[in-house]
CSV table of N, CA and C in Angstrom, one decimal:
chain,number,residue,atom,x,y,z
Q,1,UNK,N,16.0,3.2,2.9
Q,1,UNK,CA,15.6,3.6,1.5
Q,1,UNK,C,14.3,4.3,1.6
Q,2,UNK,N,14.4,5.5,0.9
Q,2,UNK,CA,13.3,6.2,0.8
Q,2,UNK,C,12.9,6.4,-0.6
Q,3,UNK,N,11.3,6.7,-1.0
Q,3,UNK,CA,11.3,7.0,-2.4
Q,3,UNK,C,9.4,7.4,-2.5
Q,4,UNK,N,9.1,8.4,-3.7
Q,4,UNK,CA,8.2,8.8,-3.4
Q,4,UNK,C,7.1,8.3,-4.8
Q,5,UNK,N,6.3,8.3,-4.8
Q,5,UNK,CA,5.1,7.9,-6.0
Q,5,UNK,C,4.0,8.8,-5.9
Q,6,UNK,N,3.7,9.7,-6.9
Q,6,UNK,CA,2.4,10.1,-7.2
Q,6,UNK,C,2.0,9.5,-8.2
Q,7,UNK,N,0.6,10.1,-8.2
Q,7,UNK,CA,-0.5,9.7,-9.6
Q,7,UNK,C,-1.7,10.4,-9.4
Q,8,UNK,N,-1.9,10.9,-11.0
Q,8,UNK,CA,-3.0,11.4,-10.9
Q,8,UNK,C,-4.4,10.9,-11.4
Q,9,UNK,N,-5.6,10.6,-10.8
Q,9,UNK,CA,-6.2,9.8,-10.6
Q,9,UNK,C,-7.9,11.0,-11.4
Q,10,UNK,N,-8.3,10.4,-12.6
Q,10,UNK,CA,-9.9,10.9,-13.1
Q,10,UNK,C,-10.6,10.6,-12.4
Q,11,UNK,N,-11.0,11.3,-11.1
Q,11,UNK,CA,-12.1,10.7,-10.5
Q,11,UNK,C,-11.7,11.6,-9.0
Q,12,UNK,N,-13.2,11.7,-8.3
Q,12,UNK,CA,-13.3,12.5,-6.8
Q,12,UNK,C,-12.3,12.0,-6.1
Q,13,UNK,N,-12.2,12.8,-4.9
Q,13,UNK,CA,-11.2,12.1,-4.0
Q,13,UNK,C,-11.6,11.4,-3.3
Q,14,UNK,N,-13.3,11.3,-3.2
Q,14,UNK,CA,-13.8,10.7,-2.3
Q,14,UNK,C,-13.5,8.8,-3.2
Q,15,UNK,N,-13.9,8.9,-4.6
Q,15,UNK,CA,-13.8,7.2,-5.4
Q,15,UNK,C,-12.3,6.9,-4.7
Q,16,UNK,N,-11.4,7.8,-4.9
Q,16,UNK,CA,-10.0,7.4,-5.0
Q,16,UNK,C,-9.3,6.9,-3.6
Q,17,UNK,N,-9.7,7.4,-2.8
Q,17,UNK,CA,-9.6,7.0,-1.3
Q,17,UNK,C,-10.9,5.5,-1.2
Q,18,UNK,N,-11.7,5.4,-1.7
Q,18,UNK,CA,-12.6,4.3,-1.4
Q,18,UNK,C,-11.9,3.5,-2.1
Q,19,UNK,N,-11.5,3.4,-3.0
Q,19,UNK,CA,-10.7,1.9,-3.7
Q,19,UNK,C,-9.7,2.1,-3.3
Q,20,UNK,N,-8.7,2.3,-2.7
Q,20,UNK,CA,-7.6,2.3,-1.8
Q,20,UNK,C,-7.4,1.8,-0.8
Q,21,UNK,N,-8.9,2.1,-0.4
Q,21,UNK,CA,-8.9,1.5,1.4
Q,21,UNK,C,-10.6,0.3,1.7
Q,22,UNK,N,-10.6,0.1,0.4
Q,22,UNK,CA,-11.7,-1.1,0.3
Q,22,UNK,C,-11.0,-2.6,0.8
Q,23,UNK,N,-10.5,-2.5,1.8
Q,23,UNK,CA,-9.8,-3.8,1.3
Q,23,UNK,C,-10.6,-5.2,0.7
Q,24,UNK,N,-12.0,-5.6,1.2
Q,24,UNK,CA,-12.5,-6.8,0.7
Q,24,UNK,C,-12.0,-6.8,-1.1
Q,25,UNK,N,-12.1,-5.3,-1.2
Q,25,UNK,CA,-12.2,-5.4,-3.3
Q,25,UNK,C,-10.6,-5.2,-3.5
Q,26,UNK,N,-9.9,-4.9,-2.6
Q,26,UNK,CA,-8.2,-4.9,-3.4
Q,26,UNK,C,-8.0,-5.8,-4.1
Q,27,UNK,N,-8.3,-7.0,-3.9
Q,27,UNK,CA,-7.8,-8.1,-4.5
Q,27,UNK,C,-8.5,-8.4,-5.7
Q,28,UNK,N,-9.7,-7.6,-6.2
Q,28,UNK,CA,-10.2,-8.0,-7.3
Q,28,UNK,C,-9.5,-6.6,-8.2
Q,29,UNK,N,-9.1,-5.7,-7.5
Q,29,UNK,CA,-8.4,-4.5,-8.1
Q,29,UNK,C,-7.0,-4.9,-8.4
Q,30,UNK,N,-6.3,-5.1,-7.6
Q,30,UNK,CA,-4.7,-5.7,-7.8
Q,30,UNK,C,-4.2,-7.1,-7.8
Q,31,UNK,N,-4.3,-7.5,-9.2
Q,31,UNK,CA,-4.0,-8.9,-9.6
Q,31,UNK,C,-3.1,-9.6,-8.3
Q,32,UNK,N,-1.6,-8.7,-8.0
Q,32,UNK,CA,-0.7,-9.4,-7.4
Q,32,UNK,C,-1.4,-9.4,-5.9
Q,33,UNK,N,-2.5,-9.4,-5.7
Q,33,UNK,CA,-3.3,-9.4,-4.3
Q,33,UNK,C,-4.1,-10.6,-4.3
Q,34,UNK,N,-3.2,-11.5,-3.3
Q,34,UNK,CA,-4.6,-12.8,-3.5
Q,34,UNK,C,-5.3,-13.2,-2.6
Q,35,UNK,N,-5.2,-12.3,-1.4
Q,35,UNK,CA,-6.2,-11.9,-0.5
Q,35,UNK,C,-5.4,-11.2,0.4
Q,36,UNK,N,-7.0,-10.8,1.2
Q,36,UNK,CA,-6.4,-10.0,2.2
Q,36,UNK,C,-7.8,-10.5,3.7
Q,37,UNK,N,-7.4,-10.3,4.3
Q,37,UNK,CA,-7.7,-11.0,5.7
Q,37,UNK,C,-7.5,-10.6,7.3
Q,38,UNK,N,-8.3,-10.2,7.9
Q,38,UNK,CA,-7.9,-9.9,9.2
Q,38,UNK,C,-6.9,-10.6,9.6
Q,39,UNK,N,-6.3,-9.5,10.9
Q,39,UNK,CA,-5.1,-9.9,11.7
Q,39,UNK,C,-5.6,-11.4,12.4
Q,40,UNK,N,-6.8,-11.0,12.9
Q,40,UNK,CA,-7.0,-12.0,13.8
Q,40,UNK,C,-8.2,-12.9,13.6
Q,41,UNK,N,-8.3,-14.1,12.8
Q,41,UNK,CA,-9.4,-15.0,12.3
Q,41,UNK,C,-10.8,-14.5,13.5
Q,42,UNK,N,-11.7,-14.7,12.7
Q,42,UNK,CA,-12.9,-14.0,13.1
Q,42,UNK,C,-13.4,-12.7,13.3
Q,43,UNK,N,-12.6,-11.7,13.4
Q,43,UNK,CA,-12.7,-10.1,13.3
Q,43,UNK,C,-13.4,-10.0,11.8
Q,44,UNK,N,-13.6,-8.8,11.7
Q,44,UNK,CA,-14.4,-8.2,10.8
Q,44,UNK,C,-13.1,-7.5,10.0
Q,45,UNK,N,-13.4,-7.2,8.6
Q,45,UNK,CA,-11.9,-6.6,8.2
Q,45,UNK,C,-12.3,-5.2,7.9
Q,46,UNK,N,-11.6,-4.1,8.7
Q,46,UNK,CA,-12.1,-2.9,8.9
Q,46,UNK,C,-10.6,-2.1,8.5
Q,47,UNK,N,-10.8,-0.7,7.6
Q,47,UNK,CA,-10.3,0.1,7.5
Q,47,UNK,C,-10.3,1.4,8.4
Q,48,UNK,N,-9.6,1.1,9.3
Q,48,UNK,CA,-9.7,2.4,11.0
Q,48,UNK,C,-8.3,2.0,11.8
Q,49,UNK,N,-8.4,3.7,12.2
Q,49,UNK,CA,-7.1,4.1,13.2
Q,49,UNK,C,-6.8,2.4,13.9
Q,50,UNK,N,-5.8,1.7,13.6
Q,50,UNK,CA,-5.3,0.7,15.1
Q,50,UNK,C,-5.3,-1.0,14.7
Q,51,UNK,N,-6.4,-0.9,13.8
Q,51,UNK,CA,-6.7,-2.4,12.8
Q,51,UNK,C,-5.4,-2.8,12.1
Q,52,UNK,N,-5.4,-3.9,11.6
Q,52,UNK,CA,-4.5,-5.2,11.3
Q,52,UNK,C,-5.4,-5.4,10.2
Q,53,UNK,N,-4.6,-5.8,8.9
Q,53,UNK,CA,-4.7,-7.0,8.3
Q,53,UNK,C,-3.7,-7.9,7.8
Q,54,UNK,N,-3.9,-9.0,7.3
Q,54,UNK,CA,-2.6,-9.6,6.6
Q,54,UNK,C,-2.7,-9.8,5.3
Q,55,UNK,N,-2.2,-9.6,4.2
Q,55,UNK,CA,-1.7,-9.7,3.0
Q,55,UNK,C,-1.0,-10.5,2.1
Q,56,UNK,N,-1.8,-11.6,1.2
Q,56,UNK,CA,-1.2,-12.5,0.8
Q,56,UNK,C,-0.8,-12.0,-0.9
Q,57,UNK,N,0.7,-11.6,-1.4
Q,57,UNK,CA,0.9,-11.5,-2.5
Q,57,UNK,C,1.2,-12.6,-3.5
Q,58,UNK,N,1.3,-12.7,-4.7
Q,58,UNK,CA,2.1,-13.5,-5.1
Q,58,UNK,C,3.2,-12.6,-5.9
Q,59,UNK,N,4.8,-12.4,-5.5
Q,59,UNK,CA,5.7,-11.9,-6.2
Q,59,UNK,C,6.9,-13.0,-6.5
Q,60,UNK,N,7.0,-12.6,-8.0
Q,60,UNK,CA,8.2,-13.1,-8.7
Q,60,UNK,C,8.2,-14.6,-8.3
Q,61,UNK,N,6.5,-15.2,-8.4
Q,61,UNK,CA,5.9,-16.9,-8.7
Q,61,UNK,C,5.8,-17.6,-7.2
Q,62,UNK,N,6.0,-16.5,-5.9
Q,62,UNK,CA,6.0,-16.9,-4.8
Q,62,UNK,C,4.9,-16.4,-4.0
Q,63,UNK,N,4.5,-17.0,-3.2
Q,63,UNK,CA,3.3,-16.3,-2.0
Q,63,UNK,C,4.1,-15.8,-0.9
Q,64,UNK,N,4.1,-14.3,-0.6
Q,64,UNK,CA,4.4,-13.4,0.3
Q,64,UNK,C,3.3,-13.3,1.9
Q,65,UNK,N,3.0,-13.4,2.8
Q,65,UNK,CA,1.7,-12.8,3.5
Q,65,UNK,C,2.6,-12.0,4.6
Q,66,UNK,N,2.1,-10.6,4.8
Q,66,UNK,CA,2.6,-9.4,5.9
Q,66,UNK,C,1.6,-9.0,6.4
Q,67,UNK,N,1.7,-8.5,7.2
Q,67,UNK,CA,0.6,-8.1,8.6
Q,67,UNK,C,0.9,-6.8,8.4
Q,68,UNK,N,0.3,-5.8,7.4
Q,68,UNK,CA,0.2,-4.0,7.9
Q,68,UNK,C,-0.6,-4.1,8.9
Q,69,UNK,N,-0.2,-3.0,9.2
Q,69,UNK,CA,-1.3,-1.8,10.5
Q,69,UNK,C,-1.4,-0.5,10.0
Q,70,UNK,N,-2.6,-0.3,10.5
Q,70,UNK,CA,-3.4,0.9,10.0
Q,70,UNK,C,-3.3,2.2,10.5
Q,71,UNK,N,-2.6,3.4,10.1
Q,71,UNK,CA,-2.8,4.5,11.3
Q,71,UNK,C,-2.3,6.1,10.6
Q,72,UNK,N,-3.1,6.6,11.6
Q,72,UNK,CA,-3.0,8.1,11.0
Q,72,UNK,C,-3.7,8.6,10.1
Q,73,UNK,N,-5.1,7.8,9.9
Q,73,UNK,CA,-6.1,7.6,9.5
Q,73,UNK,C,-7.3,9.0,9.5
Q,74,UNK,N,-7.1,9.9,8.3
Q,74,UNK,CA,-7.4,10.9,8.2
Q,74,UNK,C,-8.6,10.7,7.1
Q,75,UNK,N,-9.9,10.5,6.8
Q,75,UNK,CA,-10.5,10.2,5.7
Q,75,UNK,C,-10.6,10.7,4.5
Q,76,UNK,N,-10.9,10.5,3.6
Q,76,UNK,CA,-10.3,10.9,2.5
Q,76,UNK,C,-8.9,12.1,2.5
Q,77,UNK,N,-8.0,12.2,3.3
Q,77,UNK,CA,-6.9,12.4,2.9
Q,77,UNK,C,-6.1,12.2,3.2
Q,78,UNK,N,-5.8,11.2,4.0
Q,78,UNK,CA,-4.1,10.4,4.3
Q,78,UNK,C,-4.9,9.1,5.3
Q,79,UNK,N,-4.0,8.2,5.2
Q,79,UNK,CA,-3.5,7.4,6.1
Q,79,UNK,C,-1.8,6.4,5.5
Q,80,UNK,N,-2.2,6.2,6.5
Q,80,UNK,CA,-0.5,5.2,6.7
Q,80,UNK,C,-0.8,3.9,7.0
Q,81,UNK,N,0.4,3.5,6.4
Q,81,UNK,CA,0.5,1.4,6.1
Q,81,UNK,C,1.7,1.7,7.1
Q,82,UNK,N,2.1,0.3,7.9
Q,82,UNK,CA,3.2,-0.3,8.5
Q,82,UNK,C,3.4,-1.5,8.5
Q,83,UNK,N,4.6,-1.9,8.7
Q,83,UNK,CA,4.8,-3.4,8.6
Q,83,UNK,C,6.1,-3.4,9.2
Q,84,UNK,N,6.7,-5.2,10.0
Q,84,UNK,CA,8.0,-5.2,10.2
Q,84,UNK,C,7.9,-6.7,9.9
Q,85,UNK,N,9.2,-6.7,9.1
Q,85,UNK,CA,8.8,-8.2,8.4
Q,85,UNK,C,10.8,-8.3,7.9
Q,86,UNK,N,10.9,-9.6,7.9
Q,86,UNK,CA,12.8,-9.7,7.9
Q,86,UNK,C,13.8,-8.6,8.3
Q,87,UNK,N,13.1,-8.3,9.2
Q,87,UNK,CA,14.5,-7.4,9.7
Q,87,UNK,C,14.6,-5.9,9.4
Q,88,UNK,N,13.3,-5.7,8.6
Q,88,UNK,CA,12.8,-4.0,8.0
Q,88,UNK,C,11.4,-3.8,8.7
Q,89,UNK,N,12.1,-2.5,8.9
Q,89,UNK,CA,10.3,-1.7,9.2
Q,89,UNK,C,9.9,-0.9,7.7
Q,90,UNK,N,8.5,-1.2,7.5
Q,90,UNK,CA,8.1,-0.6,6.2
Q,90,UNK,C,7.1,0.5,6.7
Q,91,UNK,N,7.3,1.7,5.7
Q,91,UNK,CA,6.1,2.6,6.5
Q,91,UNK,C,5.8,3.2,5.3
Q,92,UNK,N,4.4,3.4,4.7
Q,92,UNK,CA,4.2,3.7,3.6
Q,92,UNK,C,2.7,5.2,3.8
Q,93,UNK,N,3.1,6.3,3.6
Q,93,UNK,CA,2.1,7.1,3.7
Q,93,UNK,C,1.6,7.7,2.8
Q,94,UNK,N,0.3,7.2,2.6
Q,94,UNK,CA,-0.6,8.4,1.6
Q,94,UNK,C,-1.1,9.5,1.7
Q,95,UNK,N,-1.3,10.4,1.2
Q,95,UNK,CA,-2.0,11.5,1.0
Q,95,UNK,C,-2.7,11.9,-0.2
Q,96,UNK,N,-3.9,12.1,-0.3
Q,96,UNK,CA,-4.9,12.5,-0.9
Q,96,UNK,C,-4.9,13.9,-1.5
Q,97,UNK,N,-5.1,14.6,-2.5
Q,97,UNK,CA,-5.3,15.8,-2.5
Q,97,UNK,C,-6.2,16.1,-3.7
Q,98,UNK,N,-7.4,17.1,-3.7
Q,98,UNK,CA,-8.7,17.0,-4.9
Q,98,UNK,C,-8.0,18.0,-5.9
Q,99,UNK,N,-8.9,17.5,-6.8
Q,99,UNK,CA,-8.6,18.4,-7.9
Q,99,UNK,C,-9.1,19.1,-8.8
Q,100,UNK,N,-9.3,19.8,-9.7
Q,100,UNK,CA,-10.7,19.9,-10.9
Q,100,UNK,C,-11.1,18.7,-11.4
Q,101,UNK,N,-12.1,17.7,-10.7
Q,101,UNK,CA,-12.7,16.7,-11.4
Q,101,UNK,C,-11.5,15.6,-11.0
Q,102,UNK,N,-10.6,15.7,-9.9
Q,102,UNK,CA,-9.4,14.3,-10.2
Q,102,UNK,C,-9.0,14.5,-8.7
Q,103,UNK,N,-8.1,13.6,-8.6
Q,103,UNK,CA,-7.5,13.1,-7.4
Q,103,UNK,C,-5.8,12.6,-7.3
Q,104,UNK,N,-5.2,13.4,-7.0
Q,104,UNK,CA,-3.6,13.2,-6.8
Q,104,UNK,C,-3.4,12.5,-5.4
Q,105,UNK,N,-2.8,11.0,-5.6
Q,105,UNK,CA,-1.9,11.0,-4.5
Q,105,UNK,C,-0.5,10.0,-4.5
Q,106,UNK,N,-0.4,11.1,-3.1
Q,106,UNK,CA,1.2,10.7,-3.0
Q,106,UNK,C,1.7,9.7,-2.1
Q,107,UNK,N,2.4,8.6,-2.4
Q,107,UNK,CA,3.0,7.8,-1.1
Q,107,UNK,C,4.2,7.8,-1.0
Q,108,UNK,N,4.4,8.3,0.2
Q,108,UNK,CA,5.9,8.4,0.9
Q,108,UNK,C,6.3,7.1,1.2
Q,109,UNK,N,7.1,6.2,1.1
Q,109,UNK,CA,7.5,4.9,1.3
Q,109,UNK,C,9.1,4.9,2.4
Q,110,UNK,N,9.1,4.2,3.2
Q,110,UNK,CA,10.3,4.1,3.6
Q,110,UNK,C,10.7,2.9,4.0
Q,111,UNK,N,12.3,2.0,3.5
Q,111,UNK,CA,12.3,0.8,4.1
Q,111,UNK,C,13.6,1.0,4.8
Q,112,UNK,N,13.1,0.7,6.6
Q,112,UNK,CA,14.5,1.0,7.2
Q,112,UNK,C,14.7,-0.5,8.2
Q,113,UNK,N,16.0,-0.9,7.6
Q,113,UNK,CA,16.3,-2.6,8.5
Q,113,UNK,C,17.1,-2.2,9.9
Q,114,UNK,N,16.4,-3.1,10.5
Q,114,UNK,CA,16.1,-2.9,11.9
Q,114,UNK,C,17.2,-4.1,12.5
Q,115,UNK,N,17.8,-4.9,12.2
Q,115,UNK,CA,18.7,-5.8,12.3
Q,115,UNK,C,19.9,-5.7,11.3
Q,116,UNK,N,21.1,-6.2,12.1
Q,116,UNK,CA,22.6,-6.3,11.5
Q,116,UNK,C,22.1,-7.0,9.6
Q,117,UNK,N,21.6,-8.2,10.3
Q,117,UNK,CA,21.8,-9.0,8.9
Q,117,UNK,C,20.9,-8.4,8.1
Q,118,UNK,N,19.6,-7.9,8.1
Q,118,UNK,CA,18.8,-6.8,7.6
Q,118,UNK,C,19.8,-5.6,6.3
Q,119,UNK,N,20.8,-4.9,7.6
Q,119,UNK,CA,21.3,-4.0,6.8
Q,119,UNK,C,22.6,-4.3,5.9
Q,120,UNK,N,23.4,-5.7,5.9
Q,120,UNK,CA,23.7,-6.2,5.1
Q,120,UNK,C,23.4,-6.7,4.0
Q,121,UNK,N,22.1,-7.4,4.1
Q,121,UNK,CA,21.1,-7.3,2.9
Q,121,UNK,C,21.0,-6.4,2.0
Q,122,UNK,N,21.0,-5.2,2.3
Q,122,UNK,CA,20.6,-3.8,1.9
Q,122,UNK,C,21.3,-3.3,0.9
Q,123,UNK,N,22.7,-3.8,1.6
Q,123,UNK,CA,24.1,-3.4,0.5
Q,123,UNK,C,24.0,-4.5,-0.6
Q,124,UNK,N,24.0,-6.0,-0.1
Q,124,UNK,CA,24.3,-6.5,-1.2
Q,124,UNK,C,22.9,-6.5,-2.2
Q,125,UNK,N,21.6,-6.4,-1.9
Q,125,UNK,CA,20.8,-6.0,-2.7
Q,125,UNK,C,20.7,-4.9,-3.4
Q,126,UNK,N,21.4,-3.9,-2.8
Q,126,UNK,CA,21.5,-2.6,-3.3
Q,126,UNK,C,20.9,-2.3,-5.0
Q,127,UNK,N,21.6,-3.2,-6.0
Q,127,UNK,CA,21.1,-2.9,-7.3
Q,127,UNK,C,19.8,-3.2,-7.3
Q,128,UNK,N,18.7,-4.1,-6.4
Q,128,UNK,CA,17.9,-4.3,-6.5
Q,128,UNK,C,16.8,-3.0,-6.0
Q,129,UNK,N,17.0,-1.5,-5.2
Q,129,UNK,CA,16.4,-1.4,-4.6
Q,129,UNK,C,15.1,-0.5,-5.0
Q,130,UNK,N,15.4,-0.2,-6.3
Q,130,UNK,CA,14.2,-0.3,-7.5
Q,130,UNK,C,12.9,-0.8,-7.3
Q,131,UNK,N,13.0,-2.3,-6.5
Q,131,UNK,CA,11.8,-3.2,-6.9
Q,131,UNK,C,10.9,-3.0,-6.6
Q,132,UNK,N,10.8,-2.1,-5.0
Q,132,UNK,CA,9.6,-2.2,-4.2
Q,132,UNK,C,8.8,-0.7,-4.9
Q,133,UNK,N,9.2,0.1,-5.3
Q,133,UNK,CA,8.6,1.4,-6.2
Q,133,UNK,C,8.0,0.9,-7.4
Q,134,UNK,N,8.5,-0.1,-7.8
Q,134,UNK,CA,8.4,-0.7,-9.3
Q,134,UNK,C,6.8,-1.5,-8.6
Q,135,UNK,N,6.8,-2.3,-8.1
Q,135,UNK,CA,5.5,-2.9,-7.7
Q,135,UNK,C,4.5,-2.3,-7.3
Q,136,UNK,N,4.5,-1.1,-6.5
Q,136,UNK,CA,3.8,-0.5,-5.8
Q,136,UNK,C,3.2,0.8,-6.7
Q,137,UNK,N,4.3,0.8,-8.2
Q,137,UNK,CA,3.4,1.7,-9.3
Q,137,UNK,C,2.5,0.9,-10.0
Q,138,UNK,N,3.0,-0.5,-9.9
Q,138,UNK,CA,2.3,-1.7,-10.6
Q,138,UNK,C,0.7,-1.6,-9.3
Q,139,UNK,N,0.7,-1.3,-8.7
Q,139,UNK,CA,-1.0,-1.5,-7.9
Q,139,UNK,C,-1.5,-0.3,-8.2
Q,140,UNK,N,-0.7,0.9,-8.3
Q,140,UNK,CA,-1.5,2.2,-8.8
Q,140,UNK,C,-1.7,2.2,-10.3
Q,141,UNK,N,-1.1,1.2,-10.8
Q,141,UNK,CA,-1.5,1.1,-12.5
Q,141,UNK,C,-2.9,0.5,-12.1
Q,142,UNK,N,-3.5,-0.6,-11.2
Q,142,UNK,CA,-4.1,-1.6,-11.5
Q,142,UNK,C,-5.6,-1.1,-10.8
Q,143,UNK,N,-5.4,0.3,-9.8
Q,143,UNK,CA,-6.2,1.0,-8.9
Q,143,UNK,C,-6.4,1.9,-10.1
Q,144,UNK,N,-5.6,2.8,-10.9
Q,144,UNK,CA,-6.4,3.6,-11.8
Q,144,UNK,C,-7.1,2.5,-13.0
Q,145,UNK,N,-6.7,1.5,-13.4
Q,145,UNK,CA,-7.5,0.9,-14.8
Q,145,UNK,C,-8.9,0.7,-13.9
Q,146,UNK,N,-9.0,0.0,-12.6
Q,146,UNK,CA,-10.3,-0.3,-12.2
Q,146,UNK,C,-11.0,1.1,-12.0
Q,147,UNK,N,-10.6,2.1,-11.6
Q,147,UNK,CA,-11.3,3.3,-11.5
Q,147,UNK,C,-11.6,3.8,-13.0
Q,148,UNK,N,-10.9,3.7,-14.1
Q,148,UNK,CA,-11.2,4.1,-15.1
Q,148,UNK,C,-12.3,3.2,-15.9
Q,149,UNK,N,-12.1,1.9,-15.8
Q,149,UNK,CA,-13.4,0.9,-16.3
Q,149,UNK,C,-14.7,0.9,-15.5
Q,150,UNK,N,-14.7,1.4,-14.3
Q,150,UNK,CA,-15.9,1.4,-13.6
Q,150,UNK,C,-17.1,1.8,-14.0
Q,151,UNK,N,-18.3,1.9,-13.9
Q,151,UNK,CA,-19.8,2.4,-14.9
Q,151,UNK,C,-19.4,3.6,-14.9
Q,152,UNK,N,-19.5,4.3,-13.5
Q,152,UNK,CA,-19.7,5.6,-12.9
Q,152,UNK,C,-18.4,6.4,-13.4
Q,153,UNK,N,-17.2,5.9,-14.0
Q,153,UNK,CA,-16.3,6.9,-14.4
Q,153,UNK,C,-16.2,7.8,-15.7
């Protein structure tokens, strides 16, 4: 499953990439983010080429936690999320682009199952496969309200 999301964002491309890749502050930006935490207890939580973190959500009244990895880490204008978690590899790419006073970006998402029972899933979930675009507009809702309440905007 593939599917794409833009948004156009009031503010530099440099703000718009900084609240994206803040991780300490995601979680005070995206409600469904109830923390976020290095791969490996005691590291430092760093946004760079090759880093780990793990990801605690709460979706649909349950606690989720996935381990992305960081890469292809272009500063303010792309990087890429990864993950492989029940039997899918998730790969999610941003890109940045400036604008008169704003900032557009785009994430390419892809969810491709990597196991039999994985792609059986796939079919019978099928009507579901809406959900993960549907949330993931829900954190760029929650990334532009914080950028638009900020002092500086």
């Amino acid at each position: 499953m593939r599917f794409t999301i833009e948004r156009r964002f009031n503010a530099p491309r440099e703000v718009v990439y900084e609240a994206f890749t803040d991780l300490a502050r995601l979680p005070d930006r995206i409600e469904a983010i109830d923390r976020i935490e290095p791969e490996n207890e005691g590291e430092p939580l760093r946004f760079q080429d090759g880093s780990a973190f793990r990801e605690t959500r709460t979706i649909m009244g349950k606690q989720a936690t996935e381990t992305m990895r960081i890469e292809d880490v272009l500063p303010q204008q792309r990087f890429t999320l990864t993950s492989e978690s029940h039997g899918c590899a998730y790969r999610f790419e941003h890109t940045f682009r400036e604008g008169a006073g704003s900032c557009t970006v785009t994430l390419e998402g892809e969810c491709r199952p990597t196991t039999l029972g994985a792609r059986i899933m796939m079919v019978v979930f099928f009507p579901m496969r809406g959900m993960m675009p549907k949330l993931i507009n829900k954190d760029f809702d929650a990334i532009h309200a914080s950028l638009e309440s900020a002092p500086d905007a």
